[in-house]
Short mmCIF file of C-alpha atoms and ligand atoms in Angstrom, two decimals:
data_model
loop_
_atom_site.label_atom_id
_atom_site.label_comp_id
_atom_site.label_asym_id
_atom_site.label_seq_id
_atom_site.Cartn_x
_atom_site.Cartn_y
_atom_site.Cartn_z
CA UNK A 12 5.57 -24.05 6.19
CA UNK A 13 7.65 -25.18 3.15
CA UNK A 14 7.28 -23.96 -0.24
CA UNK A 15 4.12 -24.35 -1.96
CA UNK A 16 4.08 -27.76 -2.88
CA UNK A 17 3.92 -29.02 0.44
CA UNK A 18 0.42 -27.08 0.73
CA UNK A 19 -2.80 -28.94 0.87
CA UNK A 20 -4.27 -26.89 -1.88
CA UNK A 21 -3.08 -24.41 -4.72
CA UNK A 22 -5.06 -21.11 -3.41
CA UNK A 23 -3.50 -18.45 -1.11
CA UNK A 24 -5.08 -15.20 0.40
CA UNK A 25 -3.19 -12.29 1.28
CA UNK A 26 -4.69 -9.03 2.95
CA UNK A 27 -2.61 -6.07 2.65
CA UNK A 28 -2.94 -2.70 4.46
CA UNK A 29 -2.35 0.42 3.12
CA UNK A 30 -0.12 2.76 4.60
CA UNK A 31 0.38 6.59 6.58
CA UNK A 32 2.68 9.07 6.51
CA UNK A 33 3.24 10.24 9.83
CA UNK A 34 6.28 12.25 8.99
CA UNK A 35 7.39 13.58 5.36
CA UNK A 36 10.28 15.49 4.60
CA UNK A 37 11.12 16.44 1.11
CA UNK A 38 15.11 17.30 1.08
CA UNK A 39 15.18 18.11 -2.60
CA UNK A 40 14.97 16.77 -5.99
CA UNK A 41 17.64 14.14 -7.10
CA UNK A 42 19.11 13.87 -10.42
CA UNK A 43 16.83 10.84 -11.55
CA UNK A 44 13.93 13.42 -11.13
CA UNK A 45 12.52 11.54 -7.76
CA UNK A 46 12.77 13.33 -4.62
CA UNK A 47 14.57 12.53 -1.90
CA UNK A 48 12.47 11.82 1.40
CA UNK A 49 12.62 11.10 5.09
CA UNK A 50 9.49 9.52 5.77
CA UNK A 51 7.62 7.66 9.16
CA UNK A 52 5.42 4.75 7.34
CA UNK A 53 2.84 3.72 9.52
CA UNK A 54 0.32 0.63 8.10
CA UNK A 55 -3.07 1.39 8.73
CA UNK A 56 -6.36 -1.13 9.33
CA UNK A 57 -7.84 -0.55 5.64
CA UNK A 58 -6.96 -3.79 3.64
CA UNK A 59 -7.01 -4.85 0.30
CA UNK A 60 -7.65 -8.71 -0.47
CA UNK A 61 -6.21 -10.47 -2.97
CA UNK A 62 -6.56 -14.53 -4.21
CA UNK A 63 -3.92 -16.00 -5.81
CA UNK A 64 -5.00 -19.40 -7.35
CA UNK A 65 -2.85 -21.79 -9.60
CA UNK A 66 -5.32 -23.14 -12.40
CA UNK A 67 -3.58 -26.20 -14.55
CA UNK A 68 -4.07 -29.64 -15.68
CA UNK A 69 -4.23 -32.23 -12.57
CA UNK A 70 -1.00 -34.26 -11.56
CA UNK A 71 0.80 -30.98 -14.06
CA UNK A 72 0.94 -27.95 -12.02
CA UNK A 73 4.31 -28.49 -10.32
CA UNK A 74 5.81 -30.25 -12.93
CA UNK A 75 8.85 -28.09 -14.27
CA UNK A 76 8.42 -28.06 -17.87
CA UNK A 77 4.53 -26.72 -17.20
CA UNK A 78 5.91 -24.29 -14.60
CA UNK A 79 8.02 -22.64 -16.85
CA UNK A 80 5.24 -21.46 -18.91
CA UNK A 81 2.71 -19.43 -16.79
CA UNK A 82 -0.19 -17.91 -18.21
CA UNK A 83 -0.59 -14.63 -15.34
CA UNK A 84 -4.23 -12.90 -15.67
CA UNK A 85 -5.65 -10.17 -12.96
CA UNK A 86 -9.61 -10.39 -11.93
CA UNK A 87 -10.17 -7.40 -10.96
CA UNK A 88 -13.77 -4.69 -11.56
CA UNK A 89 -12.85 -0.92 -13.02
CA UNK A 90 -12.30 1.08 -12.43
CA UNK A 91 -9.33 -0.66 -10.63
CA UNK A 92 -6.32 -0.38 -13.74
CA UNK A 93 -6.92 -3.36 -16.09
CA UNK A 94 -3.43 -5.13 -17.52
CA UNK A 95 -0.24 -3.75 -17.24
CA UNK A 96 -1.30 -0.96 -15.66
CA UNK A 97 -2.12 -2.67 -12.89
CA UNK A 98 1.16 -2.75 -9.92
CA UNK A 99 -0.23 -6.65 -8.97
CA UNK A 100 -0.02 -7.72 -12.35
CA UNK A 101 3.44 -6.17 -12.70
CA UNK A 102 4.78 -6.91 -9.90
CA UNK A 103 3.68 -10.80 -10.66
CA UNK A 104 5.53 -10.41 -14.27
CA UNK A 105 8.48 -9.46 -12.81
CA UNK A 106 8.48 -11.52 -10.07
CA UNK A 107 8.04 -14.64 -12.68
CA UNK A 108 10.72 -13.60 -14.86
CA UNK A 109 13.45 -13.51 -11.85
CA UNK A 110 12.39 -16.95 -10.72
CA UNK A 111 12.68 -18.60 -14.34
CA UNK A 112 9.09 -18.91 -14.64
CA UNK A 113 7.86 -17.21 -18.68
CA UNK A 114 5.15 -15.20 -17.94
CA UNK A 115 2.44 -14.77 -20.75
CA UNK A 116 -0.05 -12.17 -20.39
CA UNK A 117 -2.22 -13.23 -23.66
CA UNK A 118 -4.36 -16.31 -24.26
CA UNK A 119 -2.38 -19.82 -23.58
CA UNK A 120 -2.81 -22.91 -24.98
CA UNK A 121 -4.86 -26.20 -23.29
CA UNK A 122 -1.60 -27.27 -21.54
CA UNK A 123 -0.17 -23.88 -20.24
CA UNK A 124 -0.77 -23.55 -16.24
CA UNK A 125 -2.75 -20.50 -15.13
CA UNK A 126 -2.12 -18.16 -11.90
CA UNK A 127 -5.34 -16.07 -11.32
CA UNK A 128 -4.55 -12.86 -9.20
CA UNK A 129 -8.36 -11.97 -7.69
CA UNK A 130 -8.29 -8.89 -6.43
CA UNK A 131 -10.68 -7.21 -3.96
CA UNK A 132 -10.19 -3.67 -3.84
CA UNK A 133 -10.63 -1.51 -0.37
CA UNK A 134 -7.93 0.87 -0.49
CA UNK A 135 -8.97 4.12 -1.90
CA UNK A 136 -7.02 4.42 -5.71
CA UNK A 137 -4.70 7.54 -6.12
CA UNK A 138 -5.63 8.76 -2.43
CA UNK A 139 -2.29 8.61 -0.85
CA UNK A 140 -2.22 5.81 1.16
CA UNK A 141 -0.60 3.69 -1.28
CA UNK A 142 -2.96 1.11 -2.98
CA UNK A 143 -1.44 0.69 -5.73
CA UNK A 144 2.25 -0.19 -4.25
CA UNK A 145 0.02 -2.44 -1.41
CA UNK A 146 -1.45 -4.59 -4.06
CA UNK A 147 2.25 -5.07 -5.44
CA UNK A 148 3.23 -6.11 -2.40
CA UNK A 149 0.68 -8.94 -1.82
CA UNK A 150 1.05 -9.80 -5.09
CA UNK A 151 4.98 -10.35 -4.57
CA UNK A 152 5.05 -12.21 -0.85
CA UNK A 153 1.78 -14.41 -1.75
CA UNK A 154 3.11 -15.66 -5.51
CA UNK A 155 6.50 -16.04 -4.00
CA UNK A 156 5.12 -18.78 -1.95
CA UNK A 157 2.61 -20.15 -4.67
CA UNK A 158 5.75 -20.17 -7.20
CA UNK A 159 7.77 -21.50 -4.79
CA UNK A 160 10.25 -18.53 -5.69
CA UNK A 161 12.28 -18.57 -2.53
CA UNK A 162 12.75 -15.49 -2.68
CA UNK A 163 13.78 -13.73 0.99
CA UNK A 164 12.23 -10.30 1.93
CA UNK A 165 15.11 -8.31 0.73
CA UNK A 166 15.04 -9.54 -2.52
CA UNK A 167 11.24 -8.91 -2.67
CA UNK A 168 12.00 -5.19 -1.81
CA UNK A 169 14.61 -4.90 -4.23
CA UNK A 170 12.25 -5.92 -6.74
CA UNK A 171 9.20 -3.68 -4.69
CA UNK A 172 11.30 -0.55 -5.02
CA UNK A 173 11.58 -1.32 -9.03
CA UNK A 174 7.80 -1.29 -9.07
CA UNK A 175 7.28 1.71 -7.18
CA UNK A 176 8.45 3.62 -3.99
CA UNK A 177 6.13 2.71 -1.60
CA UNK A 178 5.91 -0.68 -2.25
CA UNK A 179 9.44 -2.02 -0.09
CA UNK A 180 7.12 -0.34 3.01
CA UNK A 181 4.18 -2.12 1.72
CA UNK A 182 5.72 -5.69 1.95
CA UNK A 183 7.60 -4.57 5.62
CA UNK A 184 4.70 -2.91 7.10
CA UNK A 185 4.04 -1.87 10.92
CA UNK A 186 6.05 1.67 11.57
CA UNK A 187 9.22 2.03 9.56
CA UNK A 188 11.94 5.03 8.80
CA UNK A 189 11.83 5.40 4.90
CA UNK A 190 15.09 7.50 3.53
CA UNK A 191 16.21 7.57 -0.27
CA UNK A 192 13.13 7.63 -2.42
CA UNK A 193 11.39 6.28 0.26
CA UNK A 194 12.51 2.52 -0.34
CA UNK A 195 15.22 2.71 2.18
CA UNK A 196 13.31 1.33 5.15
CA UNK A 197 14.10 0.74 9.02
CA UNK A 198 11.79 -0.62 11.12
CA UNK A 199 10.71 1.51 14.16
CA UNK A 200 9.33 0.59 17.62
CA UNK A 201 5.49 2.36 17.91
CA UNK A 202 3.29 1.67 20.77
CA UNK A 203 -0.91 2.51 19.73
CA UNK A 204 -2.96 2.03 18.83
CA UNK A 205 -4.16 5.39 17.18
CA UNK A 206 -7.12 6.39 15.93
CA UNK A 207 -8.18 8.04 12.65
CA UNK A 208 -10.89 8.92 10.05
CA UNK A 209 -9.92 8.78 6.77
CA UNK A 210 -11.08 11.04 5.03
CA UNK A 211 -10.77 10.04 0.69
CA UNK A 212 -11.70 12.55 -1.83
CA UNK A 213 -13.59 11.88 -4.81
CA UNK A 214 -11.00 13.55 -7.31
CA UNK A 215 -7.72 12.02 -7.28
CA UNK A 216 -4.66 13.90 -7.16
CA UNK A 217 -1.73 12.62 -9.80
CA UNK A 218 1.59 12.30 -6.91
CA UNK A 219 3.50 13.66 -9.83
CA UNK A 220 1.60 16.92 -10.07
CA UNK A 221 1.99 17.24 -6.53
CA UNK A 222 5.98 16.87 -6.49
CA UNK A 223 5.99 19.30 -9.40
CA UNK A 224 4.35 21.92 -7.24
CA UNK A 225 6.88 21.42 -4.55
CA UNK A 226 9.44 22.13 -6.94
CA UNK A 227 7.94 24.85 -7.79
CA UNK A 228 6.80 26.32 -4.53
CA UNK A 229 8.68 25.08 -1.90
CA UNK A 230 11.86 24.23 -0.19
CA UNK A 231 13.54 21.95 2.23
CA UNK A 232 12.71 23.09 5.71
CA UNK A 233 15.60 20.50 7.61
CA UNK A 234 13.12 19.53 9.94
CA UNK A 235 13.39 15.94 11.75
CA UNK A 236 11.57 12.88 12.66
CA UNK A 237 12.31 12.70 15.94
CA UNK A 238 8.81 14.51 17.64
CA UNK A 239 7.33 11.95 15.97
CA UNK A 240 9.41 9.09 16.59
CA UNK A 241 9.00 10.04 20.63
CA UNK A 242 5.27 10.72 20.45
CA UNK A 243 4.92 6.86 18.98
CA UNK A 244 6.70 5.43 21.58
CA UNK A 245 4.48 7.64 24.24
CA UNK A 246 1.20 6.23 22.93
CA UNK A 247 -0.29 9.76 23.41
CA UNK A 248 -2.47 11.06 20.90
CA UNK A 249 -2.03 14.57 21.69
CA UNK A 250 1.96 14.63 20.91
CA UNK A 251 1.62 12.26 18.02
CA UNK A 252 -0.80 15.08 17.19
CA UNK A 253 1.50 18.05 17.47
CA UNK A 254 4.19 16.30 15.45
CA UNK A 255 2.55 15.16 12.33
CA UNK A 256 4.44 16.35 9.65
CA UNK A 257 3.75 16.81 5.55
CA UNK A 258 5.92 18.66 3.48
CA UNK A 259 3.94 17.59 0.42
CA UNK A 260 0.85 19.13 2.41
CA UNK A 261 0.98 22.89 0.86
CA UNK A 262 1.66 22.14 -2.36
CA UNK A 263 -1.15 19.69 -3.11
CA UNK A 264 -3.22 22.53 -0.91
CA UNK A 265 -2.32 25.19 -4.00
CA UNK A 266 -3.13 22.67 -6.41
CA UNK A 267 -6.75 22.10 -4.57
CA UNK A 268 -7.42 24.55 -2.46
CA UNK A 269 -10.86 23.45 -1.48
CA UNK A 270 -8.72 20.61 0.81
CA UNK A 271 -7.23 23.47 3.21
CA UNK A 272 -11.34 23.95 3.66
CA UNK A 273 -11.98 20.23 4.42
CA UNK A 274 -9.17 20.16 7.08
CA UNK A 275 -10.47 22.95 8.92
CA UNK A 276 -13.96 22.00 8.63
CA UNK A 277 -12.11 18.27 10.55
CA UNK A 278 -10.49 20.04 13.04
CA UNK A 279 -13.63 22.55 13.87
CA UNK A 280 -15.59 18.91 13.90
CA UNK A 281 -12.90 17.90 16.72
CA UNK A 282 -10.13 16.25 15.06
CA UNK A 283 -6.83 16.47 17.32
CA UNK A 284 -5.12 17.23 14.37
CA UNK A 285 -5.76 16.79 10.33
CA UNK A 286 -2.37 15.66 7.78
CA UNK A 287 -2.63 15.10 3.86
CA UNK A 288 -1.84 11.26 3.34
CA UNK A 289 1.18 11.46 1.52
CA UNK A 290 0.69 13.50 -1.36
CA UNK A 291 -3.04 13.56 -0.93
CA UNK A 292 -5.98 14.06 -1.67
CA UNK A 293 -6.89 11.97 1.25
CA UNK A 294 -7.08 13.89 4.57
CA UNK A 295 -6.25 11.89 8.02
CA UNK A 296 -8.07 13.06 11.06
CA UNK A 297 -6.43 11.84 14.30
CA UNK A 298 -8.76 11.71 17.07
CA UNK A 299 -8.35 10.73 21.02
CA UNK A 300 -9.94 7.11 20.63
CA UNK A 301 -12.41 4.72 18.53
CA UNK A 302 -15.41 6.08 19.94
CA UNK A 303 -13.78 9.53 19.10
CA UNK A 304 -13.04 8.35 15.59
CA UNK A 305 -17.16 7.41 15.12
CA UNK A 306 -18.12 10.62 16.43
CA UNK A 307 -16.01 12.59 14.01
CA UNK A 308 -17.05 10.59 11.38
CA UNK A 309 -21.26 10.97 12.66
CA UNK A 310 -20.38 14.68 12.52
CA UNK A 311 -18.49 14.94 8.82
CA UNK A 312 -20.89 12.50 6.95
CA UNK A 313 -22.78 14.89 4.94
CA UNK A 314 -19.61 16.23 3.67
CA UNK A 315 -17.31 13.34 3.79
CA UNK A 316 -19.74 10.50 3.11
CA UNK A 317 -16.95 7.38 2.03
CA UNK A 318 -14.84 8.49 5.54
CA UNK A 319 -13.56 5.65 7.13
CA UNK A 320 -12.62 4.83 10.79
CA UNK A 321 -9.49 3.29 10.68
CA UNK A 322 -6.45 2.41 13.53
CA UNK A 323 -2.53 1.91 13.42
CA UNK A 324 -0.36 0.40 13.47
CA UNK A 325 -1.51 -2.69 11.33
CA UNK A 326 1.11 -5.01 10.42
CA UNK A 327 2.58 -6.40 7.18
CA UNK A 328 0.90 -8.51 4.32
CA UNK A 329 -0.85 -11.50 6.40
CA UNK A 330 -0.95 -14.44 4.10
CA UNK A 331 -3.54 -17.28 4.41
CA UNK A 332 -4.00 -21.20 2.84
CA UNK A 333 -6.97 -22.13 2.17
CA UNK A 334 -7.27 -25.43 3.69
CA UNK A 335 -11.30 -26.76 3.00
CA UNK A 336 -14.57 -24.85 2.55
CA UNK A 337 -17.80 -24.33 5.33
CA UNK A 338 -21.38 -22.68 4.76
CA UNK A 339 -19.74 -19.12 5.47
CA UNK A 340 -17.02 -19.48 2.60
CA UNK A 341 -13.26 -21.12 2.74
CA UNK A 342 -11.47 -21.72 5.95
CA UNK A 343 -8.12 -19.99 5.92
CA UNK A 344 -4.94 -20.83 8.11
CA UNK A 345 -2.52 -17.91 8.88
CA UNK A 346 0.89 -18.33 7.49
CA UNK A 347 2.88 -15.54 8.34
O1 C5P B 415 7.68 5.55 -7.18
P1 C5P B 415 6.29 5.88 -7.61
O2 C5P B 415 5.97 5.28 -8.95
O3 C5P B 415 5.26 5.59 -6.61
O4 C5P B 415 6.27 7.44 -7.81
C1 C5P B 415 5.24 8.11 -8.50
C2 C5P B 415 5.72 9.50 -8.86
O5 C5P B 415 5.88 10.28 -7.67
C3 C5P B 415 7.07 9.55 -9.53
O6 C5P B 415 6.96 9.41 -10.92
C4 C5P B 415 7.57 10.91 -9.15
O7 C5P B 415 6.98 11.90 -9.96
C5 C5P B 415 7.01 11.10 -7.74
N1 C5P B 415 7.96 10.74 -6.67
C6 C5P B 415 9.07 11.54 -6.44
N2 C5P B 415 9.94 11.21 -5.44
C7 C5P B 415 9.74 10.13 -4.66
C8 C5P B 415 8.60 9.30 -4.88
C9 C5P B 415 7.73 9.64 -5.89
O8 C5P B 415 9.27 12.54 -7.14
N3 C5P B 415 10.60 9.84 -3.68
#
């Protein structure tokens, strides 16, 4: 499919899906202040949607001199972050100022050409599992095709990584090595599926407090990947089990204890094995299969009412055109 001109229709749809850690190593705080990681991304079957739509004057839209101009504005319900606190909305600005495009947040005259980001938000917000950096990355692949940016998938990591560390993974997705602050990222061969309930936690946890109590509390333990990276080729549960790994894990524990509770309370319910997601508060329960993954989450509900039964690996970003409209809502073609 060639750039977006050559679509029959100025709306795209992009699902994103937020992400695990299967593996996290923290080796030590770098002179920037960010820590340096060896991570095992995994994406994970809980999606956020977004809609990006180009709004302008017929016969206008792809003419240069209206292109140039772009009024940007995000759609989305709080508590989501409104503005420029929002990663899709940034990750759109920046994306239009690389491309040549002005981006204008405020109101726009008659003639200025609109892009719409709609955002429908799944992913829990400051859980772990990456939201933020997922709706950054379907901001970044879907307007790079509705801008006709050209932009290759490198360069929309390089720009990722400036947005926020998880959000190079975001836009790769399936199972990938992340070294550096995280944005260095090789892809990795994983079999699956596995199962999980997700367990979210009502009070988020800043990741900034929680990489202050590692400073404070902890040190680099030189363990490895590589259990991990074996168990996902083996497609068994039970090793994947005894190799998850989170080095973030105790200190967001001292910072809420009550979570070393809820884990325990998951495993004693029949989880294979319980991880923080990333630097929490989200708990993962891995369980033997779906029907596994329903049970646990039958058995937690009264504690754990917003759990969610999830599997991985998902892939990357799936973007869709919307080519017409039926009774049940738009028909949507795959892209990529
Ligand atoms: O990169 P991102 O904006 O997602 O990071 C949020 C915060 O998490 C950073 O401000 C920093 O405090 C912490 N962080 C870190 N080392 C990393 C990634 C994140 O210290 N590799």
């Amino acid at each position: 499919m060639g750039p977006a001109e050559g679509i029959d229709g100025t709306a795209l749809r992009v699902r994103v899906p937020a992400k695990l850690n299967l593996f996290l190593a923290v080796r030590g705080r770098r002179p920037d202040g960010y820590h340096e990681l060896v991570t095992v991304f995994q994406s994970v079957s809980l999606y956020d949607h977004l809609r990006v739509a180009l709004l302008g004057l017929p016969g206008r839209r792809h003419h240069p001199a209206a292109r140039r101009r772009m009024r940007v504005e995000l759609w989305a319900d709080p508590p989501v972050p409104q503005g420029r606190d929002n990663l899709a909305l940034r990750a759109a600005l920046r994306l239009g100022e690389r491309s040549g495009i002005v981006p204008l947040e405020g109101s726009a005259d008659r003639d200025t050409v609109r892009t719409i980001i709609d955002l429908d938000k799944r992913i829990p917000m400051t859980a772990g599992m990456a939201g933020g950096s997922a709706d950054a990355a379907g901001a970044l692949v879907a307007l790079n095709r509705l801008w006709s940016c050209g932009m290759a998938g490198d360069q929309l990591r390089h720009i990722g990584a400036e947005l926020g560390s998880d959000v190079p993974f975001c836009i790769t997705g399936g199972t990938a090595l992340g070294a550096g602050r995280g944005t260095d990222i090789t892809p990795v061969l994983s079999r699956g599926p596995f199962h999980w309930l997700i367990c979210p936690d009502p009070q988020p946890l800043p990741t900034p407090d929680v990489f202050r109590a590692w400073d404070r509390y902890a040190r680099p333990t030189g363990v490895g990947p590589d259990e991990v990276l074996y168990a996902l080729r083996s497609t068994d549960p039970a090793r994947l089990a005894a190799a998850l790994h989170n080095e973030l894990q105790e200190s967001a524990f001292r910072l809420r204890p009550e979570l070393r509770v809820r884990r325990q309370a998951l495993l004693d319910a029949g989880a294979l094995a319980v991880v923080l997601a990333g630097s929490g508060p989200t708990l993962l329960a891995l369980v033997a299969d779906a029907a596994a993954a329903e049970a646990l989450a039958y058995a937690v509900a009264r504690w754990c009412p917003g759990a969610v039964v999830a599997s991985s690996p998902a892939g990357g970003p799936e973007l869709m055109v919307e080519v017409g409209t039926s009774d049940t809502g738009p028909l949507l073609r795959t892209l990529e």
